């Protein structure tokens, strides 16, 4: 073999050096045939307790990687959605033998890293610490501490994370897409809410642990500088006698695509950019013979920046920064999705454009150039991705898990290369629905609902909990409530009109907590419209906003931004420190909307339109009459920023009631941040001078 | 020493050592073309791809005062196109062929690369040879890239919090040596430079005898040699290049400086020491020392100043090693109104401790373990291997095999070496103390 190769190479050498004499540099070198992938075949050992052990020896680097995964399928968690993920977190919180700090220190001492989750876990260790690291891993898996204090911490973190995603178009859209396609009360469609996470107890975590952390249907994949025999011996020693609940794969009942394409609008009024997902259910197991043609069809439609959706929606029409498509592969049903984030006013046009692109790929053959480009990009990224050291072993596990031909991944690129234009069109027709899709749009529904209805679609509307909602009712005037009376009652409750008008200035001092740091908060105001607010650390202002009546600026981390003309006009229009005193003046309109509940308090919801045309929504407690929250939305470039102020702990200062608790919630499409402020002290009508606002 | 009792252990131990020493060995073939281009080939059958890279031994230290920023400017300019690659096509060819590409510049060298599926290896070689032989350097390209580089400078230096910090440190640490400025250079210099100056800079430094072509991937060595010959052999050799000699006015007393940055609110305290550069034993010692002070969650400075005393928001310590000198830098941000001098005092106290007491056996072992993991992970991709091989040849006295000696170098550092290096280099009369303060607007 070696000799033969040498002879062949000899031929090439002779030929090439002749060739070098007459090299025409303007001719690009031709590509050779697409490479085949050659993974080492793992050694496979089946343990009686259900563990399948796969070992790939790789002695190039003296490290060992291990991954453990339990093939439990998709589990319905119901009213405790989130319990599996909390259980996984708890496996990283120390063991019965070692506190979390001791555990982490011991692992770091070896230079190792260990992670666990509800589906298993993994580690990376130097060769010489493989067994010691494996022992720590197994200890965490088999003897978790499950301390109540850790659980409280982990649960709180989960709730905070949910909260910060509440108004993120991406997060709401992703749960909506699953809930609407699979059904909200199914294993594939359910999602975590503050309620379901709040329902979870440590006892639930223990139950799920007992049920799902088990050797049954599990895979241990070991790759690296370890012999087959050593790896087998080690796994048998620490996991061989481990027993646990026997798992059977849950059966997921298939669901159907809609009979006719429908538009599902998920209302998230705070965003200026909507998230569009055109979706349909597919059956796309890895073993599906159409897998390769569907993959290439998707690449041509929306796989990357050379694909049709990107070229059309971004480069040609400039609706969006990016538009892509994807096709999921799974043992269960999965989804084809074509997506774009689009500014509100172009949302209906973008939906139309996505649908046209899907239709075009179903109707006509792709060009050879497109096909070759797609194959090149796909096979290129696939080939480079193979450098990932754990990939080989994990693919070997996929072969077993999904019952694939043994040479599935070795022939992957050859199969990609063999896809024909006809197969691409066929796959598009079969898997990329056009007239049986769910077009799920998350954002400010009212802005594009009429446009989408005009396109002839059935339009359904949902709230952020993905429950059907009648949007026309939410925005209708609530005739049962007199908006002016609600505002008047508020002024009355804080001390009456004359006391409120008598408030000429105040200074508030307090503390604000941001990302675990405590900062000093100071606010000054002077009638009619001078404002000053700063948050500082050790005397250095981290954030500052000043308005002196005619000009103003905001400063954050040293970046100073002058107020725009509009912002100046808005601030200058204030006449009183209690803005509600102006609401009876000309130019203001008030509208009562449907009542809402805020943290258990029933509220009247009043929409105030300012003379500038800007709107503020205010929530007044029905019980106390006090203002509990106001919400304003402003645009910064292409992004909408929603600022909510939540007022609590009203106390009498001088002649008026002022809130000692103030929480700012700033929401942008990427997520939200809460800034809780505690006022320690107010000083009214003294100590403030005009020069404070320069 | 009792040989008899330990002989079995010793024998086993040495076998183990041999195994692990050979286990991660990076085999390579290297040779020179007649034009002086040094070629390094590493066959790695792990993945069906290949990293094709060229390391030019030119960085900002090859520039002269009044014409700074050239090497980095070429990092941009050499994507503009060649005689056979139309303007704007370079990156498109790469992506349409399933590849990735980029380049980066340091004070010492510029590194250009493509990663392609293996069947595009020849294409990658052709592209790099095009770039070396006849890139288009004209007014259009120079003017375009000048604007791009200005944007980059605004983004990464002028408008970026702490963006001027390293610029200031290097200006203070060096008097005559061309580490006095950093890679981005001066926009005035770039504006003032004539087209012919750029063309001359290219002719001088971007020549085969000042470059290493380093290839790592699923290659056939003989075939690759043929392609290398085909595309690179005819590129003309340049005049010999002399690298700057590593000398500068010694630092003899503590330099205290203050700088102001309009982009920050929280001040920073920096101490920076001039230490040995690449290809010295102390390079590795200083690396370990930085890991001791600020590696992971349990680094000494982090543990003391961030967790226990809560006087710093962040503290970090790193060894910025360059070819001619190394630069050991400590950096801390105060928490609340803690004064910068408190931070300085506590940082210095930790260094004093290192100069006085040997570190514990256990802590030493942790350092070595983490250094080994870090080192092993630094050789995990073809691109990294190609760069590490080229680094060895370029900076370790033409010792391409440096990549295989690195682990041994780490292991050979003793606790005493760490103490000795701290004593020798981390002294006030060998450093700059920089108070980096917010600038009021």
CSV table of N, CA, C and O in Angstrom, one decimal, chain A residues 62-64 98 100-115 122-140 234 238, chain B residues 291 295-298 361-377 407 410-411:
chain,number,residue,atom,x,y,z
A,62,UNK,N,-2.7,14.3,25.9
A,62,UNK,CA,-2.9,13.6,27.2
A,62,UNK,C,-4.1,14.1,28.0
A,62,UNK,O,-3.9,14.5,29.1
A,63,UNK,N,-5.2,14.1,27.4
A,63,UNK,CA,-6.5,14.5,28.1
A,63,UNK,C,-7.5,13.5,27.9
A,63,UNK,O,-7.5,12.8,26.9
A,64,UNK,N,-8.5,13.5,28.8
A,64,UNK,CA,-9.6,12.6,28.6
A,64,UNK,C,-10.9,13.4,28.7
A,64,UNK,O,-11.0,14.2,29.7
A,98,UNK,N,-18.9,16.4,50.0
A,98,UNK,CA,-18.1,17.7,49.8
A,98,UNK,C,-19.1,18.8,49.6
A,98,UNK,O,-20.0,18.7,48.8
A,100,UNK,N,-20.1,22.5,48.1
A,100,UNK,CA,-19.9,23.0,46.8
A,100,UNK,C,-18.5,23.6,46.7
A,100,UNK,O,-17.8,23.4,45.7
A,101,UNK,N,-18.1,24.4,47.7
A,101,UNK,CA,-16.8,25.1,47.6
A,101,UNK,C,-15.7,24.0,47.6
A,101,UNK,O,-14.7,24.1,46.9
A,102,UNK,N,-15.8,23.0,48.5
A,102,UNK,CA,-14.8,22.0,48.5
A,102,UNK,C,-14.7,21.2,47.2
A,102,UNK,O,-13.6,20.9,46.7
A,103,UNK,N,-15.9,20.9,46.7
A,103,UNK,CA,-15.9,20.2,45.4
A,103,UNK,C,-15.3,21.0,44.3
A,103,UNK,O,-14.4,20.4,43.6
A,104,UNK,N,-15.6,22.2,44.2
A,104,UNK,CA,-15.0,23.0,43.1
A,104,UNK,C,-13.5,23.2,43.3
A,104,UNK,O,-12.8,23.1,42.3
A,105,UNK,N,-13.1,23.4,44.5
A,105,UNK,CA,-11.7,23.6,44.8
A,105,UNK,C,-10.9,22.3,44.4
A,105,UNK,O,-9.9,22.4,43.7
A,106,UNK,N,-11.5,21.2,44.8
A,106,UNK,CA,-10.8,19.9,44.5
A,106,UNK,C,-10.7,19.7,43.0
A,106,UNK,O,-9.6,19.2,42.5
A,107,UNK,N,-11.7,20.0,42.2
A,107,UNK,CA,-11.7,19.8,40.8
A,107,UNK,C,-10.7,20.8,40.1
A,107,UNK,O,-9.9,20.4,39.3
A,108,UNK,N,-10.7,22.0,40.6
A,108,UNK,CA,-9.8,23.0,40.0
A,108,UNK,C,-8.4,22.7,40.3
A,108,UNK,O,-7.5,23.0,39.5
A,109,UNK,N,-8.1,22.1,41.5
A,109,UNK,CA,-6.8,21.7,41.9
A,109,UNK,C,-6.2,20.8,40.8
A,109,UNK,O,-5.0,20.8,40.5
A,110,UNK,N,-7.0,19.9,40.2
A,110,UNK,CA,-6.5,19.0,39.2
A,110,UNK,C,-6.5,19.6,37.8
A,110,UNK,O,-6.0,18.9,36.9
A,111,UNK,N,-7.0,20.8,37.7
A,111,UNK,CA,-7.1,21.4,36.4
A,111,UNK,C,-8.2,20.8,35.6
A,111,UNK,O,-8.4,21.1,34.4
A,112,UNK,N,-9.1,20.1,36.2
A,112,UNK,CA,-10.3,19.5,35.6
A,112,UNK,C,-11.5,20.4,35.5
A,112,UNK,O,-11.5,21.4,36.3
A,113,UNK,N,-12.4,20.1,34.7
A,113,UNK,CA,-13.7,20.8,34.8
A,113,UNK,C,-14.8,19.7,34.7
A,113,UNK,O,-14.7,18.8,33.9
A,114,UNK,N,-15.8,19.9,35.5
A,114,UNK,CA,-16.9,19.0,35.7
A,114,UNK,C,-18.3,19.7,35.6
A,114,UNK,O,-18.4,20.7,36.3
A,115,UNK,N,-19.2,19.2,34.8
A,115,UNK,CA,-20.5,19.8,34.7
A,115,UNK,C,-21.6,18.8,34.7
A,115,UNK,O,-21.4,17.7,34.1
A,122,UNK,N,-20.7,16.1,31.9
A,122,UNK,CA,-19.4,15.8,31.2
A,122,UNK,C,-18.3,16.3,32.0
A,122,UNK,O,-18.4,17.0,33.0
A,123,UNK,N,-17.1,15.8,31.7
A,123,UNK,CA,-15.9,16.4,32.3
A,123,UNK,C,-14.7,16.4,31.3
A,123,UNK,O,-14.7,15.6,30.3
A,124,UNK,N,-13.7,17.2,31.6
A,124,UNK,CA,-12.5,17.2,30.9
A,124,UNK,C,-11.4,17.1,32.0
A,124,UNK,O,-11.4,17.8,33.0
A,125,UNK,N,-10.4,16.2,31.8
A,125,UNK,CA,-9.4,16.0,32.8
A,125,UNK,C,-8.1,15.7,32.1
A,125,UNK,O,-8.0,15.1,31.0
A,126,UNK,N,-7.0,16.0,32.7
A,126,UNK,CA,-5.7,15.6,32.3
A,126,UNK,C,-5.7,14.0,32.4
A,126,UNK,O,-6.3,13.5,33.4
A,127,UNK,N,-5.0,13.4,31.6
A,127,UNK,CA,-4.9,11.9,31.6
A,127,UNK,C,-4.7,11.4,33.0
A,127,UNK,O,-5.4,10.5,33.5
A,128,UNK,N,-3.7,12.0,33.7
A,128,UNK,CA,-3.4,11.5,35.0
A,128,UNK,C,-4.4,11.7,36.1
A,128,UNK,O,-4.4,11.0,37.1
A,129,UNK,N,-5.4,12.6,35.8
A,129,UNK,CA,-6.4,12.8,36.8
A,129,UNK,C,-7.8,12.3,36.3
A,129,UNK,O,-8.8,12.6,36.9
A,130,UNK,N,-7.7,11.4,35.3
A,130,UNK,CA,-9.0,10.9,34.8
A,130,UNK,C,-9.8,10.2,35.8
A,130,UNK,O,-11.0,10.5,36.0
A,131,UNK,N,-9.2,9.3,36.5
A,131,UNK,CA,-10.0,8.5,37.4
A,131,UNK,C,-10.5,9.3,38.6
A,131,UNK,O,-11.6,9.2,39.0
A,132,UNK,N,-9.6,10.2,39.1
A,132,UNK,CA,-10.0,11.1,40.2
A,132,UNK,C,-11.2,11.9,39.8
A,132,UNK,O,-12.1,12.1,40.6
A,133,UNK,N,-11.1,12.5,38.6
A,133,UNK,CA,-12.2,13.4,38.2
A,133,UNK,C,-13.4,12.6,38.0
A,133,UNK,O,-14.5,13.0,38.3
A,134,UNK,N,-13.3,11.3,37.4
A,134,UNK,CA,-14.4,10.5,37.2
A,134,UNK,C,-15.1,10.2,38.6
A,134,UNK,O,-16.3,10.2,38.7
A,135,UNK,N,-14.3,10.0,39.6
A,135,UNK,CA,-14.9,9.7,40.9
A,135,UNK,C,-15.7,10.9,41.4
A,135,UNK,O,-16.8,10.7,42.0
A,136,UNK,N,-15.2,12.1,41.2
A,136,UNK,CA,-15.9,13.3,41.6
A,136,UNK,C,-17.2,13.4,40.8
A,136,UNK,O,-18.3,13.7,41.3
A,137,UNK,N,-17.1,13.1,39.5
A,137,UNK,CA,-18.3,13.2,38.7
A,137,UNK,C,-19.4,12.2,39.2
A,137,UNK,O,-20.5,12.6,39.3
A,138,UNK,N,-19.0,11.0,39.4
A,138,UNK,CA,-19.9,10.0,39.9
A,138,UNK,C,-20.5,10.3,41.2
A,138,UNK,O,-21.7,10.1,41.5
A,139,UNK,N,-19.7,10.9,42.1
A,139,UNK,CA,-20.1,11.3,43.4
A,139,UNK,C,-21.2,12.4,43.3
A,139,UNK,O,-22.3,12.3,43.9
A,140,UNK,N,-21.0,13.3,42.4
A,140,UNK,CA,-22.0,14.4,42.2
A,140,UNK,C,-23.3,13.8,41.6
A,140,UNK,O,-24.4,14.2,42.0
A,234,UNK,N,-12.6,1.3,34.5
A,234,UNK,CA,-13.0,2.5,35.3
A,234,UNK,C,-14.5,2.6,35.4
A,234,UNK,O,-15.1,2.8,36.5
A,238,UNK,N,-16.9,2.2,38.9
A,238,UNK,CA,-17.6,3.3,39.5
A,238,UNK,C,-19.1,3.3,39.2
A,238,UNK,O,-19.9,3.9,39.9
B,291,UNK,N,-0.7,33.1,36.5
B,291,UNK,CA,-1.7,32.2,36.8
B,291,UNK,C,-1.9,32.1,38.3
B,291,UNK,O,-3.0,32.0,38.9
B,295,UNK,N,-5.3,33.5,38.2
B,295,UNK,CA,-5.9,32.4,37.4
B,295,UNK,C,-7.1,31.8,38.1
B,295,UNK,O,-7.1,31.6,39.3
B,296,UNK,N,-8.2,31.7,37.3
B,296,UNK,CA,-9.4,31.0,37.9
B,296,UNK,C,-10.1,31.8,39.0
B,296,UNK,O,-9.8,33.0,39.2
B,297,UNK,N,-10.9,31.1,39.8
B,297,UNK,CA,-11.7,31.7,40.9
B,297,UNK,C,-10.7,31.9,42.1
B,297,UNK,O,-11.0,32.7,42.9
B,298,UNK,N,-9.7,31.0,42.1
B,298,UNK,CA,-8.9,30.9,43.4
B,298,UNK,C,-7.6,31.6,43.2
B,298,UNK,O,-6.7,31.3,44.1
B,361,UNK,N,3.3,23.4,48.1
B,361,UNK,CA,3.4,22.3,47.1
B,361,UNK,C,2.1,22.1,46.4
B,361,UNK,O,2.1,21.9,45.2
B,362,UNK,N,1.0,22.2,47.2
B,362,UNK,CA,-0.3,21.9,46.6
B,362,UNK,C,-0.6,23.0,45.6
B,362,UNK,O,-1.2,22.7,44.5
B,363,UNK,N,-0.4,24.2,45.9
B,363,UNK,CA,-0.7,25.3,45.0
B,363,UNK,C,0.2,25.3,43.8
B,363,UNK,O,-0.3,25.5,42.6
B,364,UNK,N,1.4,24.8,44.0
B,364,UNK,CA,2.3,24.6,42.8
B,364,UNK,C,1.8,23.6,41.9
B,364,UNK,O,1.7,23.8,40.7
B,365,UNK,N,1.3,22.5,42.5
B,365,UNK,CA,0.8,21.4,41.7
B,365,UNK,C,-0.5,21.9,40.9
B,365,UNK,O,-0.6,21.6,39.7
B,366,UNK,N,-1.3,22.7,41.5
B,366,UNK,CA,-2.4,23.3,40.8
B,366,UNK,C,-2.0,24.1,39.6
B,366,UNK,O,-2.6,24.0,38.5
B,367,UNK,N,-1.0,24.9,39.8
B,367,UNK,CA,-0.5,25.8,38.7
B,367,UNK,C,-0.1,24.9,37.5
B,367,UNK,O,-0.4,25.2,36.4
B,368,UNK,N,0.7,23.9,37.8
B,368,UNK,CA,1.2,23.0,36.8
B,368,UNK,C,0.1,22.4,36.1
B,368,UNK,O,0.0,22.3,34.8
B,369,UNK,N,-0.9,21.9,36.8
B,369,UNK,CA,-2.0,21.2,36.2
B,369,UNK,C,-2.8,22.1,35.3
B,369,UNK,O,-3.1,21.7,34.2
B,370,UNK,N,-3.1,23.3,35.8
B,370,UNK,CA,-3.8,24.2,35.0
B,370,UNK,C,-3.1,24.7,33.7
B,370,UNK,O,-3.6,24.9,32.7
B,371,UNK,N,-1.7,24.8,33.9
B,371,UNK,CA,-0.9,25.2,32.8
B,371,UNK,C,-0.9,24.1,31.7
B,371,UNK,O,-0.9,24.4,30.5
B,372,UNK,N,-0.8,22.9,32.2
B,372,UNK,CA,-0.9,21.8,31.2
B,372,UNK,C,-2.2,21.7,30.5
B,372,UNK,O,-2.2,21.6,29.2
B,373,UNK,N,-3.3,21.9,31.2
B,373,UNK,CA,-4.6,21.9,30.5
B,373,UNK,C,-4.6,23.0,29.5
B,373,UNK,O,-5.0,22.9,28.3
B,374,UNK,N,-4.2,24.2,29.9
B,374,UNK,CA,-4.2,25.4,29.0
B,374,UNK,C,-3.3,25.1,27.8
B,374,UNK,O,-3.7,25.4,26.7
B,375,UNK,N,-2.1,24.5,28.0
B,375,UNK,CA,-1.3,24.3,26.9
B,375,UNK,C,-1.9,23.3,25.9
B,375,UNK,O,-1.9,23.5,24.7
B,376,UNK,N,-2.4,22.2,26.5
B,376,UNK,CA,-3.0,21.1,25.6
B,376,UNK,C,-4.1,21.7,24.8
B,376,UNK,O,-4.3,21.4,23.6
B,377,UNK,N,-5.0,22.5,25.4
B,377,UNK,CA,-6.1,23.1,24.7
B,377,UNK,C,-5.6,24.1,23.7
B,377,UNK,O,-6.4,24.4,22.7
B,407,UNK,N,5.6,21.7,27.1
B,407,UNK,CA,5.2,21.1,28.4
B,407,UNK,C,6.3,20.8,29.3
B,407,UNK,O,6.2,21.0,30.5
B,410,UNK,N,7.3,23.9,31.1
B,410,UNK,CA,6.3,24.2,32.2
B,410,UNK,C,6.7,23.3,33.4
B,410,UNK,O,6.8,23.8,34.5
B,411,UNK,N,6.9,22.1,33.1
B,411,UNK,CA,7.1,21.1,34.2
B,411,UNK,C,8.5,21.4,34.9
B,411,UNK,O,8.6,21.1,36.1
